[in-house]
N, CA, C and O atoms as CSV, one atom per row, in Angstrom:
chain,resi,resn,atom,element,x,y,z
A,1,MET,N,N,-124.847,-113.168,-9.074
A,1,MET,CA,C,-125.392,-112.511,-8.695
A,1,MET,C,C,-125.724,-111.265,-9.217
A,1,MET,O,O,-124.802,-110.539,-8.846
A,2,ASN,N,N,-126.421,-110.671,-9.791
A,2,ASN,CA,C,-126.478,-108.678,-10.790
A,2,ASN,C,C,-127.496,-108.275,-9.972
A,2,ASN,O,O,-127.770,-108.640,-8.829
A,3,LEU,N,N,-128.004,-107.509,-10.661
A,3,LEU,CA,C,-129.205,-106.567,-10.406
A,3,LEU,C,C,-130.586,-107.002,-10.580
A,3,LEU,O,O,-131.657,-106.908,-9.979
A,4,GLY,N,N,-129.996,-107.655,-11.933
A,4,GLY,CA,C,-131.514,-108.544,-12.330
A,4,GLY,C,C,-131.698,-109.948,-11.682
A,4,GLY,O,O,-132.764,-110.396,-12.105
A,5,GLY,N,N,-131.348,-110.466,-11.180
A,5,GLY,CA,C,-131.154,-111.946,-10.398
A,5,GLY,C,C,-130.018,-112.700,-10.301
A,5,GLY,O,O,-129.038,-111.959,-10.229
A,6,GLY,N,N,-129.585,-114.477,-10.251
A,6,GLY,CA,C,-128.628,-114.963,-9.859
A,6,GLY,C,C,-128.755,-115.923,-9.800
A,6,GLY,O,O,-129.927,-116.180,-10.076
A,7,ILE,N,N,-128.103,-116.933,-9.537
A,7,ILE,CA,C,-128.029,-118.418,-9.294
A,7,ILE,C,C,-127.321,-118.412,-7.742
A,7,ILE,O,O,-126.429,-117.738,-7.225
A,8,GLY,N,N,-128.116,-119.423,-7.319
A,8,GLY,CA,C,-127.994,-119.552,-6.010
A,8,GLY,C,C,-128.853,-121.067,-5.422
A,8,GLY,O,O,-129.735,-121.573,-6.115
A,9,SER,N,N,-128.462,-121.629,-4.142
A,9,SER,CA,C,-129.208,-122.505,-3.845
A,9,SER,C,C,-129.880,-122.808,-2.240
A,9,SER,O,O,-129.547,-122.198,-1.224
A,10,GLY,N,N,-130.444,-123.418,-2.285
A,10,GLY,CA,C,-131.592,-123.392,-1.336
A,10,GLY,C,C,-131.661,-124.827,-0.117
A,10,GLY,O,O,-131.368,-125.959,-0.502
A,11,GLU,N,N,-131.909,-124.665,0.738
A,11,GLU,CA,C,-132.595,-125.963,1.467
A,11,GLU,C,C,-133.491,-126.594,1.001
A,11,GLU,O,O,-133.620,-127.691,1.545
A,12,ARG,N,N,-134.589,-126.263,-0.240
A,12,ARG,CA,C,-135.665,-127.562,-0.356
A,12,ARG,C,C,-135.759,-127.113,-2.059
A,12,ARG,O,O,-135.183,-126.102,-2.461
A,13,HIS,N,N,-136.233,-127.642,-2.603
A,13,HIS,CA,C,-135.843,-127.727,-4.458
A,13,HIS,C,C,-137.297,-127.157,-4.548
A,13,HIS,O,O,-138.235,-127.722,-3.985
A,14,LEU,N,N,-137.444,-125.984,-5.300
A,14,LEU,CA,C,-138.153,-125.274,-5.515
A,14,LEU,C,C,-138.274,-125.358,-7.323
A,14,LEU,O,O,-137.343,-125.303,-8.126
A,15,ALA,N,N,-139.674,-125.499,-7.587
A,15,ALA,CA,C,-140.338,-125.477,-9.008
A,15,ALA,C,C,-140.144,-123.994,-9.632
A,15,ALA,O,O,-140.475,-122.978,-9.020
A,16,PRO,N,N,-139.472,-123.997,-11.136
A,16,PRO,CA,C,-139.558,-122.922,-11.810
A,16,PRO,C,C,-141.200,-122.019,-11.621
A,16,PRO,O,O,-142.240,-122.551,-12.009
A,17,GLY,N,N,-141.183,-120.673,-11.001
A,17,GLY,CA,C,-142.394,-119.889,-11.216
A,17,GLY,C,C,-142.618,-119.790,-9.745
A,17,GLY,O,O,-143.547,-118.998,-9.591
A,18,SER,N,N,-142.141,-120.285,-8.449
A,18,SER,CA,C,-142.333,-120.056,-7.820
A,18,SER,C,C,-141.611,-118.906,-6.938
A,18,SER,O,O,-140.391,-118.750,-6.969
A,19,LEU,N,N,-142.319,-118.261,-6.294
A,19,LEU,CA,C,-142.311,-116.734,-5.929
A,19,LEU,C,C,-141.244,-116.564,-4.209
A,19,LEU,O,O,-141.510,-117.162,-3.166
A,20,LEU,N,N,-140.583,-116.011,-4.333
A,20,LEU,CA,C,-139.517,-116.413,-3.051
A,20,LEU,C,C,-139.347,-114.577,-2.413
A,20,LEU,O,O,-139.285,-113.432,-2.862
A,21,THR,N,N,-139.339,-115.005,-1.653
A,21,THR,CA,C,-138.609,-113.611,-0.070
A,21,THR,C,C,-137.690,-114.148,-0.066
A,21,THR,O,O,-137.540,-115.335,0.223
A,22,MET,N,N,-136.369,-112.891,-0.591
A,22,MET,CA,C,-135.236,-113.296,-0.285
A,22,MET,C,C,-134.977,-112.002,0.194
A,22,MET,O,O,-135.365,-110.936,-0.282
A,23,LYS,N,N,-133.820,-112.339,1.842
A,23,LYS,CA,C,-133.268,-111.209,2.194
A,23,LYS,C,C,-131.577,-111.955,2.513
A,23,LYS,O,O,-131.231,-113.062,2.927
A,24,PHE,N,N,-130.860,-110.792,2.109
A,24,PHE,CA,C,-129.251,-110.558,2.286
A,24,PHE,C,C,-129.218,-109.473,3.247
A,24,PHE,O,O,-129.912,-108.457,3.228
A,25,SER,N,N,-128.184,-109.861,4.227
A,25,SER,CA,C,-127.686,-108.941,5.550
A,25,SER,C,C,-125.861,-108.063,4.961
A,25,SER,O,O,-124.782,-108.183,4.380
A,26,GLN,N,N,-126.302,-107.668,5.324
A,26,GLN,CA,C,-125.087,-106.278,4.891
A,26,GLN,C,C,-124.685,-105.570,6.053
A,26,GLN,O,O,-125.179,-104.479,6.337
A,27,GLY,N,N,-124.003,-106.008,6.595
A,27,GLY,CA,C,-123.744,-105.289,7.973
A,27,GLY,C,C,-124.871,-105.239,8.958
A,27,GLY,O,O,-125.515,-106.277,9.107
A,28,VAL,N,N,-125.192,-104.203,9.635
A,28,VAL,CA,C,-126.421,-104.321,10.362
A,28,VAL,C,C,-128.021,-104.438,9.760
A,28,VAL,O,O,-129.006,-105.026,10.208
A,29,ARG,N,N,-127.793,-103.504,8.393
A,29,ARG,CA,C,-128.567,-103.576,7.778
A,29,ARG,C,C,-128.792,-104.677,6.801
A,29,ARG,O,O,-127.826,-105.210,6.256
A,30,HIS,N,N,-130.817,-105.288,6.386
A,30,HIS,CA,C,-130.662,-106.291,5.614
A,30,HIS,C,C,-131.455,-105.550,4.409
A,30,HIS,O,O,-132.090,-104.505,4.551
A,31,ILE,N,N,-131.290,-106.362,3.049
A,31,ILE,CA,C,-131.279,-106.186,1.617
A,31,ILE,C,C,-133.029,-107.503,1.729
A,31,ILE,O,O,-133.161,-108.625,2.219
A,32,LYS,N,N,-133.844,-106.725,1.124
A,32,LYS,CA,C,-135.096,-107.578,1.150
A,32,LYS,C,C,-135.260,-107.473,-0.090
A,32,LYS,O,O,-134.952,-106.400,-0.608
A,33,ALA,N,N,-135.712,-108.392,-0.797
A,33,ALA,CA,C,-136.261,-108.345,-2.450
A,33,ALA,C,C,-137.780,-109.724,-2.557
A,33,ALA,O,O,-138.277,-110.565,-1.808
A,34,GLN,N,N,-137.941,-109.329,-3.662
A,34,GLN,CA,C,-139.125,-110.931,-4.178
A,34,GLN,C,C,-138.662,-111.032,-5.352
A,34,GLN,O,O,-138.474,-110.103,-6.137
A,35,ALA,N,N,-138.396,-112.492,-5.574
A,35,ALA,CA,C,-137.783,-113.383,-6.761
A,35,ALA,C,C,-138.333,-114.507,-7.641
A,35,ALA,O,O,-138.074,-115.636,-7.225
A,36,VAL,N,N,-138.913,-114.443,-8.569
A,36,VAL,CA,C,-138.960,-115.729,-9.034
A,36,VAL,C,C,-137.604,-116.683,-10.198
A,36,VAL,O,O,-136.653,-116.569,-10.970
A,37,VAL,N,N,-138.538,-117.591,-9.485
A,37,VAL,CA,C,-137.691,-119.097,-9.982
A,37,VAL,C,C,-137.832,-119.205,-11.240
A,37,VAL,O,O,-138.928,-119.403,-11.765
A,38,ARG,N,N,-136.463,-119.059,-12.039
A,38,ARG,CA,C,-136.957,-119.082,-13.442
A,38,ARG,C,C,-136.610,-120.430,-13.806
A,38,ARG,O,O,-137.413,-120.946,-14.584
A,39,GLY,N,N,-135.002,-121.601,-13.231
A,39,GLY,CA,C,-134.858,-122.803,-13.586
A,39,GLY,C,C,-134.120,-123.107,-12.185
A,39,GLY,O,O,-133.479,-122.378,-11.428
A,40,ALA,N,N,-134.515,-124.671,-12.136
A,40,ALA,CA,C,-133.783,-125.463,-10.772
A,40,ALA,C,C,-133.807,-126.635,-11.598
A,40,ALA,O,O,-134.464,-127.319,-12.382
A,41,ARG,N,N,-132.654,-126.474,-10.945
A,41,ARG,CA,C,-131.682,-128.128,-11.012
A,41,ARG,C,C,-131.455,-128.251,-9.054
A,41,ARG,O,O,-131.677,-127.479,-8.121
A,42,PRO,N,N,-130.905,-129.663,-9.182
A,42,PRO,CA,C,-130.900,-130.472,-7.970
A,42,PRO,C,C,-129.419,-129.193,-7.396
A,42,PRO,O,O,-129.672,-128.750,-6.276
A,43,GLN,N,N,-128.415,-128.780,-7.839
A,43,GLN,CA,C,-127.418,-128.335,-7.471
A,43,GLN,C,C,-127.568,-126.730,-7.265
A,43,GLN,O,O,-126.965,-126.099,-6.396
A,44,ALA,N,N,-128.569,-126.116,-8.311
A,44,ALA,CA,C,-128.533,-124.693,-8.066
A,44,ALA,C,C,-129.799,-124.287,-8.489
A,44,ALA,O,O,-130.462,-125.174,-9.026
A,45,MET,N,N,-130.400,-123.002,-8.375
A,45,MET,CA,C,-131.249,-122.453,-9.277
A,45,MET,C,C,-131.131,-120.958,-9.882
A,45,MET,O,O,-130.352,-120.159,-9.362
A,46,ALA,N,N,-131.769,-120.673,-10.774
A,46,ALA,CA,C,-131.508,-119.378,-11.602
A,46,ALA,C,C,-132.516,-118.540,-10.719
A,46,ALA,O,O,-133.429,-119.323,-10.456
A,47,PHE,N,N,-132.763,-117.388,-10.173
A,47,PHE,CA,C,-133.908,-116.096,-10.239
A,47,PHE,C,C,-133.703,-115.180,-10.371
A,47,PHE,O,O,-132.685,-114.518,-10.165
A,48,GLU,N,N,-134.860,-114.904,-10.834
A,48,GLU,CA,C,-134.856,-112.791,-11.063
A,48,GLU,C,C,-135.673,-112.353,-10.087
A,48,GLU,O,O,-136.473,-112.831,-9.283
A,49,PHE,N,N,-135.203,-111.215,-10.418
A,49,PHE,CA,C,-135.869,-110.387,-9.021
A,49,PHE,C,C,-136.525,-109.898,-9.618
A,49,PHE,O,O,-136.129,-109.569,-10.736
A,50,VAL,N,N,-138.357,-109.468,-9.068
A,50,VAL,CA,C,-139.315,-108.902,-9.739
A,50,VAL,C,C,-139.951,-107.909,-8.888
A,50,VAL,O,O,-140.584,-107.024,-9.464
A,51,GLU,N,N,-139.886,-107.899,-7.439
A,51,GLU,CA,C,-139.905,-106.615,-6.712
A,51,GLU,C,C,-138.777,-106.343,-5.824
A,51,GLU,O,O,-138.156,-107.176,-5.164
A,52,MET,N,N,-138.600,-105.199,-5.878
A,52,MET,CA,C,-137.349,-104.627,-4.621
A,52,MET,C,C,-137.838,-103.066,-4.399
A,52,MET,O,O,-138.240,-102.395,-5.350
A,53,ASP,N,N,-137.775,-102.616,-3.215
A,53,ASP,CA,C,-137.894,-100.688,-3.074
A,53,ASP,C,C,-136.454,-100.722,-3.822
A,53,ASP,O,O,-135.620,-101.552,-4.184
A,54,LEU,N,N,-136.708,-99.028,-3.838
A,54,LEU,CA,C,-135.255,-98.721,-4.651
A,54,LEU,C,C,-134.664,-98.130,-3.630
A,54,LEU,O,O,-133.842,-97.295,-4.005
A,55,ASP,N,N,-134.778,-98.254,-2.295
A,55,ASP,CA,C,-133.480,-98.380,-1.503
A,55,ASP,C,C,-132.401,-99.258,-1.027
A,55,ASP,O,O,-131.215,-99.141,-0.719
A,56,GLU,N,N,-133.873,-100.792,-1.132
A,56,GLU,CA,C,-133.254,-102.164,-1.262
A,56,GLU,C,C,-131.855,-102.211,-2.497
A,56,GLU,O,O,-130.668,-102.415,-2.245
A,57,ARG,N,N,-132.501,-101.944,-3.857
A,57,ARG,CA,C,-131.558,-101.598,-4.856
A,57,ARG,C,C,-130.410,-101.102,-4.597
A,57,ARG,O,O,-129.370,-101.725,-4.809
A,58,TYR,N,N,-130.469,-99.533,-3.947
A,58,TYR,CA,C,-129.435,-99.009,-4.029
A,58,TYR,C,C,-128.763,-99.806,-2.957
A,58,TYR,O,O,-127.818,-100.370,-3.509
A,59,ARG,N,N,-128.790,-100.074,-1.887
A,59,ARG,CA,C,-128.052,-101.226,-1.177
A,59,ARG,C,C,-127.752,-102.134,-2.010
A,59,ARG,O,O,-126.544,-101.917,-2.112
A,60,LEU,N,N,-127.975,-103.050,-2.726
A,60,LEU,CA,C,-127.758,-104.026,-3.291
A,60,LEU,C,C,-126.431,-103.543,-4.435
A,60,LEU,O,O,-125.434,-104.165,-4.802
A,61,ARG,N,N,-126.927,-102.202,-4.770
A,61,ARG,CA,C,-125.923,-101.949,-5.898
A,61,ARG,C,C,-124.871,-101.732,-4.951
A,61,ARG,O,O,-123.945,-102.486,-5.251
A,62,LYS,N,N,-124.589,-101.034,-3.932
A,62,LYS,CA,C,-123.356,-100.769,-3.541
A,62,LYS,C,C,-122.640,-101.951,-2.862
A,62,LYS,O,O,-121.420,-101.839,-2.744
A,63,LEU,N,N,-123.422,-103.428,-2.252
A,63,LEU,CA,C,-123.136,-104.459,-2.078
A,63,LEU,C,C,-122.126,-104.776,-2.791
A,63,LEU,O,O,-120.927,-104.725,-2.514
A,64,LEU,N,N,-123.061,-105.363,-4.446
A,64,LEU,CA,C,-122.013,-105.533,-5.391
A,64,LEU,C,C,-120.757,-105.171,-6.380
A,64,LEU,O,O,-120.005,-105.855,-7.074
A,65,LEU,N,N,-120.923,-103.367,-6.037
A,65,LEU,CA,C,-119.703,-102.613,-5.884
A,65,LEU,C,C,-118.849,-102.992,-5.415
A,65,LEU,O,O,-117.875,-103.191,-6.140
A,66,GLU,N,N,-118.732,-103.320,-3.864
A,66,GLU,CA,C,-118.178,-103.197,-2.695
A,66,GLU,C,C,-117.196,-104.937,-3.080
A,66,GLU,O,O,-116.035,-105.322,-2.941
A,67,LEU,N,N,-118.440,-105.514,-3.581
A,67,LEU,CA,C,-117.430,-107.081,-3.856
A,67,LEU,C,C,-116.655,-107.070,-5.258
A,67,LEU,O,O,-115.786,-107.899,-5.528
A,68,GLY,N,N,-117.004,-106.189,-6.003
A,68,GLY,CA,C,-116.580,-106.267,-7.309
A,68,GLY,C,C,-117.100,-106.995,-8.126
A,68,GLY,O,O,-116.490,-107.546,-9.043
A,69,GLY,N,N,-118.246,-107.088,-7.908
A,69,GLY,CA,C,-118.980,-108.093,-8.648
A,69,GLY,C,C,-119.810,-107.339,-10.258
A,69,GLY,O,O,-120.500,-108.076,-10.962
A,70,LEU,N,N,-119.626,-106.051,-10.579
A,70,LEU,CA,C,-119.900,-105.348,-11.473
A,70,LEU,C,C,-118.622,-104.590,-12.067
A,70,LEU,O,O,-117.813,-103.739,-11.698
A,71,PRO,N,N,-118.867,-105.299,-13.082
A,71,PRO,CA,C,-117.716,-104.248,-14.781
A,71,PRO,C,C,-117.275,-102.798,-14.394
A,71,PRO,O,O,-118.014,-101.923,-13.943
A,72,MET,N,N,-116.535,-102.746,-14.537
A,72,MET,CA,C,-115.619,-101.465,-14.524
A,72,MET,C,C,-116.934,-100.035,-15.529
A,72,MET,O,O,-117.522,-100.266,-16.586
A,73,ILE,N,N,-116.986,-99.041,-14.915
A,73,ILE,CA,C,-117.426,-98.245,-15.602
A,73,ILE,C,C,-116.196,-97.552,-17.006
A,73,ILE,O,O,-115.084,-97.026,-16.959
A,74,SER,N,N,-117.153,-97.919,-18.132
A,74,SER,CA,C,-116.485,-97.378,-19.703
A,74,SER,C,C,-115.957,-96.053,-19.811
A,74,SER,O,O,-116.694,-95.083,-19.988
A,75,GLN,N,N,-114.710,-95.968,-19.711
A,75,GLN,CA,C,-114.154,-94.908,-19.964
A,75,GLN,C,C,-112.926,-94.924,-21.072
A,75,GLN,O,O,-112.700,-95.926,-21.749
A,76,VAL,N,N,-112.273,-93.888,-21.166
A,76,VAL,CA,C,-111.129,-94.281,-22.359
A,76,VAL,C,C,-110.059,-94.350,-22.158
A,76,VAL,O,O,-109.176,-94.363,-23.015
A,77,THR,N,N,-109.889,-94.422,-20.744
A,77,THR,CA,C,-108.552,-94.857,-20.283
A,77,THR,C,C,-108.804,-96.596,-20.031
A,77,THR,O,O,-107.965,-97.498,-20.027
A,78,ASN,N,N,-109.924,-96.642,-19.879
A,78,ASN,CA,C,-110.244,-98.535,-19.700
A,78,ASN,C,C,-110.189,-99.518,-21.070
A,78,ASN,O,O,-110.154,-100.745,-21.160
A,79,ARG,N,N,-110.194,-98.596,-21.969
A,79,ARG,CA,C,-110.355,-98.848,-23.272
A,79,ARG,C,C,-108.922,-100.196,-23.806
A,79,ARG,O,O,-107.885,-100.217,-23.144
A,80,THR,N,N,-109.090,-101.083,-24.892
A,80,THR,CA,C,-107.980,-100.848,-25.588
A,80,THR,C,C,-107.781,-100.971,-26.714
A,80,THR,O,O,-108.742,-100.673,-27.423
A,81,ARG,N,N,-106.775,-101.346,-27.284
A,81,ARG,CA,C,-106.880,-100.698,-29.081
A,81,ARG,C,C,-106.605,-102.160,-29.552
A,81,ARG,O,O,-105.702,-102.907,-29.174
A,82,ARG,N,N,-107.488,-102.371,-30.370
A,82,ARG,CA,C,-108.217,-103.400,-31.179
A,82,ARG,C,C,-107.315,-103.294,-32.296
A,82,ARG,O,O,-106.819,-102.178,-32.455
A,83,ARG,N,N,-106.854,-104.575,-33.442
A,83,ARG,CA,C,-106.305,-104.620,-34.672
A,83,ARG,C,C,-107.596,-104.466,-35.603
A,83,ARG,O,O,-108.625,-105.129,-35.478
A,84,GLY,N,N,-107.314,-103.285,-36.742
A,84,GLY,CA,C,-108.376,-103.578,-37.680
A,84,GLY,C,C,-108.631,-105.177,-38.475
A,84,GLY,O,O,-107.817,-106.098,-38.550
A,85,ARG,N,N,-110.069,-105.121,-39.023
A,85,ARG,CA,C,-110.138,-106.398,-39.592
A,85,ARG,C,C,-109.249,-106.004,-41.133
A,85,ARG,O,O,-108.771,-104.908,-41.424
A,86,VAL,N,N,-109.229,-106.972,-41.763
A,86,VAL,CA,C,-108.141,-107.294,-43.105
A,86,VAL,C,C,-109.408,-107.985,-43.926
A,86,VAL,O,O,-110.022,-109.041,-43.776
A,87,ALA,N,N,-109.493,-107.026,-44.744
A,87,ALA,CA,C,-110.439,-108.359,-45.885
A,87,ALA,C,C,-109.487,-108.841,-47.220
A,87,ALA,O,O,-108.611,-108.178,-47.776
A,88,MET,N,N,-109.908,-110.086,-47.514
A,88,MET,CA,C,-108.726,-110.900,-48.239
A,88,MET,C,C,-109.884,-111.116,-49.517
A,88,MET,O,O,-111.032,-111.559,-49.470
A,89,ALA,N,N,-109.150,-110.659,-50.546
A,89,ALA,CA,C,-109.893,-111.612,-51.642
A,89,ALA,C,C,-109.740,-112.740,-52.420
A,89,ALA,O,O,-108.580,-112.824,-52.824
A,90,LYS,N,N,-110.366,-113.535,-52.748
A,90,LYS,CA,C,-110.085,-114.526,-53.280
A,90,LYS,C,C,-109.230,-114.338,-54.480
A,90,LYS,O,O,-109.266,-113.158,-54.826
A,91,THR,N,N,-108.466,-115.076,-55.248
A,91,THR,CA,C,-107.921,-115.392,-56.578
A,91,THR,C,C,-107.793,-116.326,-57.238
A,91,THR,O,O,-107.271,-116.230,-58.349
């Protein structure tokens, strides 16, 4: 899951385009959002968030950071040195 949506499973099979009301528990507080089903298979369904309050989005972002689901912020110390490309000519 990320801030745009994710993949999950449910008790029922939902057709693509179905609107969902989702509720995640974070300790004592809950995160509420509305999502639309983008793709559905028997094992999993892909969903996209379509409506979420800003404070709910903040809590989801904080939860994802705590779980380690987001990549590290780009900084000079996080970068690795890559070898340059070498051009080869046919003779």
